[in-house]
């Protein structure tokens, strides 16, 4: 037995019963010349959200859509199923009279997680749910691993972080956060671009680690035979651009700090820095206040958000207070009239 054959054998012995069944189904399809991993264009005329929002106008229109099979309840000659796409869930109604005996039998063999394309017409169920009456369907990709149990979900934090694709499938709130993050980034760029800021790309590899007090990641440049550092901040290069004559610049990208890891801190993170000539910190406060409130309204449709069960109103104007004043307000300590010894004693409390 060759090394490659042995590796395949070892891999197959690790398969669970469900995984083996799914692979057996895949092999059977391939032997029939129906490989679900063949690459071809899938026509999609409407996503799930468009179908539900415009169902009245779509009456009688042949809908073509696709998604991941997430629920299947088909018994006898008919049944309901759900597919999920990027916008959400769409219920399907499939019956023998529409698809035929062979296709209905095949549909019953599909596994949760499989990707299918469907064609059909919109209708409203007796319970009032917008659904699609399936006229035809195709398996377009086979899921070879089962999804986490729907009742227990995926709750192990380590697995969620290491298998983000599974986390996105079974935890809709995670997917929603990622979509909002993308829209927030786009809105920030649009806001700054419309106000004359120039987005630039500063070096990620740098001969010096500067711009912040943090431990850098070190690497080696073979051609130059020198050690270099992944950037810990974009500050220094942005300031050089201001010196060079640019009046408004910003960089939104990855920074790297070789320090602790926690739920709130990751060594690789996205940060935005911007600089503007002829302005002071009051102008930056004005810009920050307007940017955050404008982006919140655009992405969320409101300036009121909830964080850790606390409602925060982002509507301008925001309260502005100096560090010395807020320390005095919260602790009673007047930072401007305290000795060094008194400060040390207060810090130890």
XYZ file of C-alpha atoms in Angstrom:
349
model
C 0.000 0.000 0.000
C 1.363 3.402 -0.974
C 1.637 6.289 1.480
C -1.142 8.152 -0.328
C -3.471 5.125 -0.163
C -2.711 4.686 3.516
C -3.531 8.355 4.204
C -6.876 7.971 2.450
C -7.639 4.831 4.464
C -6.756 6.536 7.743
C -8.920 9.519 6.828
C -11.917 7.315 5.982
C -11.653 5.430 9.280
C -12.152 8.729 11.098
C -15.511 9.395 9.472
C -18.651 9.335 11.580
C -21.639 7.300 10.447
C -23.356 10.417 9.087
C -20.239 11.534 7.245
C -19.850 8.108 5.659
C -23.495 8.098 4.548
C -23.084 11.499 2.934
C -19.975 10.365 1.077
C -21.766 7.239 -0.083
C -24.528 9.418 -1.518
C -21.917 11.564 -3.245
C -20.241 8.536 -4.815
C -23.589 7.212 -6.032
C -24.380 10.540 -7.692
C -20.957 10.687 -9.321
C -21.367 7.181 -10.705
C -24.632 8.321 -12.262
C -22.850 11.270 -13.874
C -24.557 13.769 -11.535
C -21.574 15.158 -9.666
C -22.920 17.964 -7.434
C -19.501 19.595 -7.431
C -19.479 20.238 -11.173
C -19.105 23.970 -11.724
C -21.862 25.696 -13.674
C -23.831 28.910 -13.468
C -26.895 28.923 -11.234
C -29.467 31.539 -12.220
C -30.978 33.408 -9.275
C -33.692 35.951 -10.031
C -34.672 36.760 -6.435
C -33.260 36.170 -2.960
C -35.389 35.194 0.031
C -35.888 38.773 1.196
C -37.009 39.977 -2.233
C -39.480 37.115 -2.506
C -41.074 37.874 0.870
C -41.107 41.649 0.496
C -42.523 41.643 -3.054
C -44.687 38.515 -3.008
C -47.816 40.295 -4.228
C -46.070 41.702 -7.293
C -44.425 38.331 -7.947
C -47.662 36.370 -8.164
C -47.513 34.173 -11.266
C -43.816 34.951 -11.848
C -41.408 32.013 -12.089
C -38.933 32.522 -9.245
C -35.432 31.107 -9.452
C -33.454 31.051 -6.233
C -30.926 28.975 -4.301
C -29.814 28.309 -0.756
C -28.703 25.876 1.896
C -31.256 23.258 2.963
C -31.776 23.833 6.695
C -35.082 22.034 7.380
C -36.768 19.152 5.631
C -40.145 17.677 6.520
C -41.431 15.657 3.582
C -43.683 12.649 4.105
C -45.691 10.799 1.553
C -46.439 12.907 -1.500
C -45.674 16.399 -0.173
C -43.974 18.454 2.502
C -42.297 21.674 3.564
C -38.615 22.603 3.773
C -36.529 25.692 4.424
C -33.561 27.057 2.547
C -31.334 29.839 3.837
C -29.492 32.341 1.671
C -27.563 35.524 2.474
C -30.771 37.409 3.297
C -32.539 34.847 5.453
C -34.991 31.952 5.236
C -37.470 30.919 2.565
C -39.990 28.122 3.017
C -40.441 25.638 0.181
C -43.462 23.487 -0.581
C -42.713 20.437 -2.670
C -45.216 17.872 -3.891
C -45.377 14.870 -6.179
C -47.706 16.452 -8.753
C -45.173 19.234 -9.467
C -41.808 17.478 -9.496
C -42.650 13.876 -10.284
C -42.001 10.639 -8.408
C -38.294 10.305 -9.191
C -37.460 13.879 -8.169
C -39.508 13.686 -4.976
C -37.743 10.480 -4.031
C -34.405 12.173 -4.650
C -35.411 15.196 -2.595
C -36.092 12.929 0.374
C -32.471 11.699 0.216
C -31.046 15.214 0.517
C -29.220 16.075 3.727
C -29.437 19.214 5.802
C -26.656 21.504 4.695
C -26.941 20.591 1.013
C -27.151 23.482 -1.432
C -30.024 23.408 -3.894
C -31.408 25.633 -6.628
C -35.180 25.798 -7.021
C -37.769 27.190 -9.414
C -41.367 27.856 -8.499
C -44.166 30.264 -7.749
C -44.931 32.332 -4.669
C -47.937 31.578 -2.510
C -49.144 32.215 1.037
C -49.724 29.292 3.395
C -52.759 29.000 5.675
C -50.573 30.255 8.523
C -49.681 33.365 6.505
C -46.099 32.490 5.601
C -44.760 33.515 2.203
C -43.536 30.332 0.544
C -42.366 28.968 -2.782
C -44.225 26.132 -4.490
C -41.410 24.177 -6.113
C -41.743 23.217 -9.762
C -38.188 21.935 -10.148
C -34.949 21.764 -8.177
C -31.313 20.706 -8.515
C -28.636 19.692 -6.027
C -25.765 22.123 -6.655
C -23.396 21.198 -3.795
C -23.279 18.295 -1.359
C -22.621 18.897 2.349
C -20.227 16.162 3.452
C -20.319 17.038 7.136
C -23.486 17.209 9.255
C -24.533 20.489 10.822
C -24.501 20.869 14.615
C -27.587 19.623 16.418
C -30.299 22.272 16.004
C -31.424 22.034 19.620
C -28.004 22.476 21.200
C -26.443 24.546 18.431
C -22.782 25.490 18.403
C -21.909 26.925 21.804
C -18.283 25.876 22.335
C -16.384 29.173 22.055
C -13.162 27.577 20.830
C -14.930 25.639 18.061
C -16.912 28.736 17.071
C -13.720 30.765 16.629
C -11.829 28.007 14.802
C -14.729 27.028 12.529
C -16.259 30.357 11.662
C -18.021 28.953 8.618
C -20.054 26.600 10.839
C -20.681 29.389 13.340
C -22.120 31.522 10.539
C -24.410 28.716 9.394
C -26.013 27.932 12.746
C -25.863 31.311 14.515
C -27.744 33.950 12.482
C -26.751 36.730 14.903
C -23.078 36.171 14.060
C -23.820 36.473 10.359
C -25.846 39.608 11.018
C -22.946 41.179 12.926
C -20.544 40.418 10.070
C -22.888 41.970 7.519
C -23.322 45.058 9.692
C -19.550 45.311 10.153
C -19.069 45.338 6.386
C -21.769 47.987 5.951
C -20.263 50.098 8.728
C -16.848 50.023 7.059
C -18.382 50.979 3.710
C -20.349 53.813 5.342
C -17.232 55.161 7.084
C -15.308 55.202 3.813
C -18.177 56.897 2.021
C -18.482 59.517 4.775
C -14.783 60.401 4.681
C -14.494 60.290 0.893
C -17.424 62.692 0.532
C -15.640 65.129 2.851
C -12.444 65.217 0.874
C -10.371 62.673 2.750
C -7.989 60.576 0.684
C -7.733 56.903 1.575
C -4.155 55.645 1.405
C -2.380 52.361 2.046
C 0.559 52.667 4.410
C 3.220 49.922 4.643
C 2.434 46.844 6.686
C 6.110 45.866 6.814
C 8.273 48.501 8.444
C 11.944 48.730 9.460
C 10.892 50.310 12.765
C 8.011 49.626 15.131
C 6.469 52.990 15.923
C 3.240 54.891 16.383
C 2.180 53.148 19.576
C 3.617 51.537 22.692
C 3.113 47.880 21.824
C 5.182 44.756 21.207
C 5.493 44.098 17.459
C 5.542 40.920 15.414
C 9.011 40.466 13.928
C 9.822 38.913 10.569
C 12.872 38.747 8.312
C 13.301 40.190 4.829
C 15.451 37.654 3.022
C 16.413 39.809 0.033
C 17.566 42.717 2.210
C 18.723 40.468 5.076
C 17.121 42.716 7.703
C 14.545 42.230 10.414
C 11.252 44.016 9.857
C 8.079 44.518 11.849
C 4.391 44.187 11.139
C 2.927 47.608 11.760
C 1.440 48.342 15.156
C -0.076 51.639 13.956
C -0.386 53.718 10.788
C 0.322 57.030 12.504
C 3.882 57.732 11.408
C 3.346 57.178 7.691
C 0.107 59.167 7.697
C 1.870 62.101 9.324
C 4.592 61.908 6.667
C 1.878 62.245 4.030
C 0.617 65.383 5.760
C 4.192 66.699 5.689
C 4.279 65.834 1.985
C 1.332 68.109 1.248
C -1.793 65.999 1.592
C -4.318 67.813 3.773
C -6.783 65.025 4.606
C -5.715 61.373 4.728
C -6.869 58.160 6.353
C -5.955 54.482 6.417
C -8.349 51.713 7.421
C -6.647 48.357 7.663
C -4.961 45.710 9.751
C -2.579 46.402 12.605
C -0.668 43.750 14.530
C 0.335 43.782 18.186
C 2.107 40.769 19.638
C 0.340 40.835 22.979
C -2.424 39.088 24.909
C -5.482 37.435 23.408
C -8.959 37.827 24.853
C -12.581 38.182 23.804
C -12.012 41.930 23.446
C -8.450 41.929 22.123
C -6.950 40.165 19.134
C -3.309 40.548 18.020
C -4.581 41.213 14.472
C -7.260 43.894 14.319
C -8.741 46.543 12.041
C -8.171 50.185 12.887
C -8.792 53.526 11.240
C -6.546 56.543 11.665
C -7.079 59.898 9.982
C -5.247 63.200 9.954
C -6.257 66.638 8.758
C -4.228 69.794 8.316
C -5.368 73.143 9.773
C -7.537 71.441 12.418
C -7.329 70.791 16.145
C -8.747 68.237 18.573
C -12.073 70.089 18.706
C -12.493 69.572 14.958
C -11.671 65.873 15.433
C -14.314 65.605 18.146
C -16.843 67.253 15.830
C -15.956 64.855 13.028
C -16.042 61.765 15.268
C -19.414 62.681 16.705
C -20.932 63.322 13.303
C -19.325 60.254 11.703
C -20.507 57.795 14.359
C -24.063 59.151 14.498
C -24.348 59.354 10.698
C -23.078 55.801 10.181
C -25.372 54.444 12.910
C -28.396 56.028 11.263
C -27.388 54.763 7.813
C -26.608 51.173 8.809
C -29.006 50.599 11.709
C -31.758 53.062 10.865
C -31.515 54.586 14.336
C -29.101 56.447 16.581
C -30.129 54.456 19.629
C -28.229 51.237 20.272
C -28.176 48.715 23.105
C -24.870 47.527 24.543
C -24.798 45.050 27.435
C -28.454 45.805 28.240
C -27.749 49.551 28.337
C -29.365 51.873 25.796
C -26.993 54.438 24.308
C -28.277 57.442 22.399
C -25.775 58.539 19.754
C -27.794 61.577 18.745
C -25.590 64.727 18.728
C -24.531 66.724 20.573
C -22.533 64.476 22.897
C -21.351 65.506 26.299
C -17.726 66.639 26.246
C -15.658 66.561 29.403
C -11.931 66.650 30.140
C -10.174 63.748 31.836
C -9.380 65.881 34.873
C -13.022 66.920 35.254
C -14.418 63.400 34.926
C -11.888 62.051 37.453
C -12.957 64.740 39.902
C -16.616 64.026 39.203
C -16.281 60.302 39.784
C -13.711 60.224 42.608
C -13.674 63.675 44.136
C -9.956 63.948 43.380
C -8.857 67.245 41.821
C -6.162 66.184 39.378
C -5.002 69.781 38.937
C -4.407 70.300 42.673
C -2.895 67.054 43.918
C 0.677 66.160 44.792
C 2.505 63.198 43.272
C 2.483 61.396 46.608
C -1.266 61.903 46.964
C -1.789 60.641 43.431
C 0.203 57.463 44.185
C -1.847 56.871 47.325
C -5.118 57.399 45.461
C -4.061 55.011 42.703
C -3.475 52.223 45.226
C -7.031 52.387 46.544
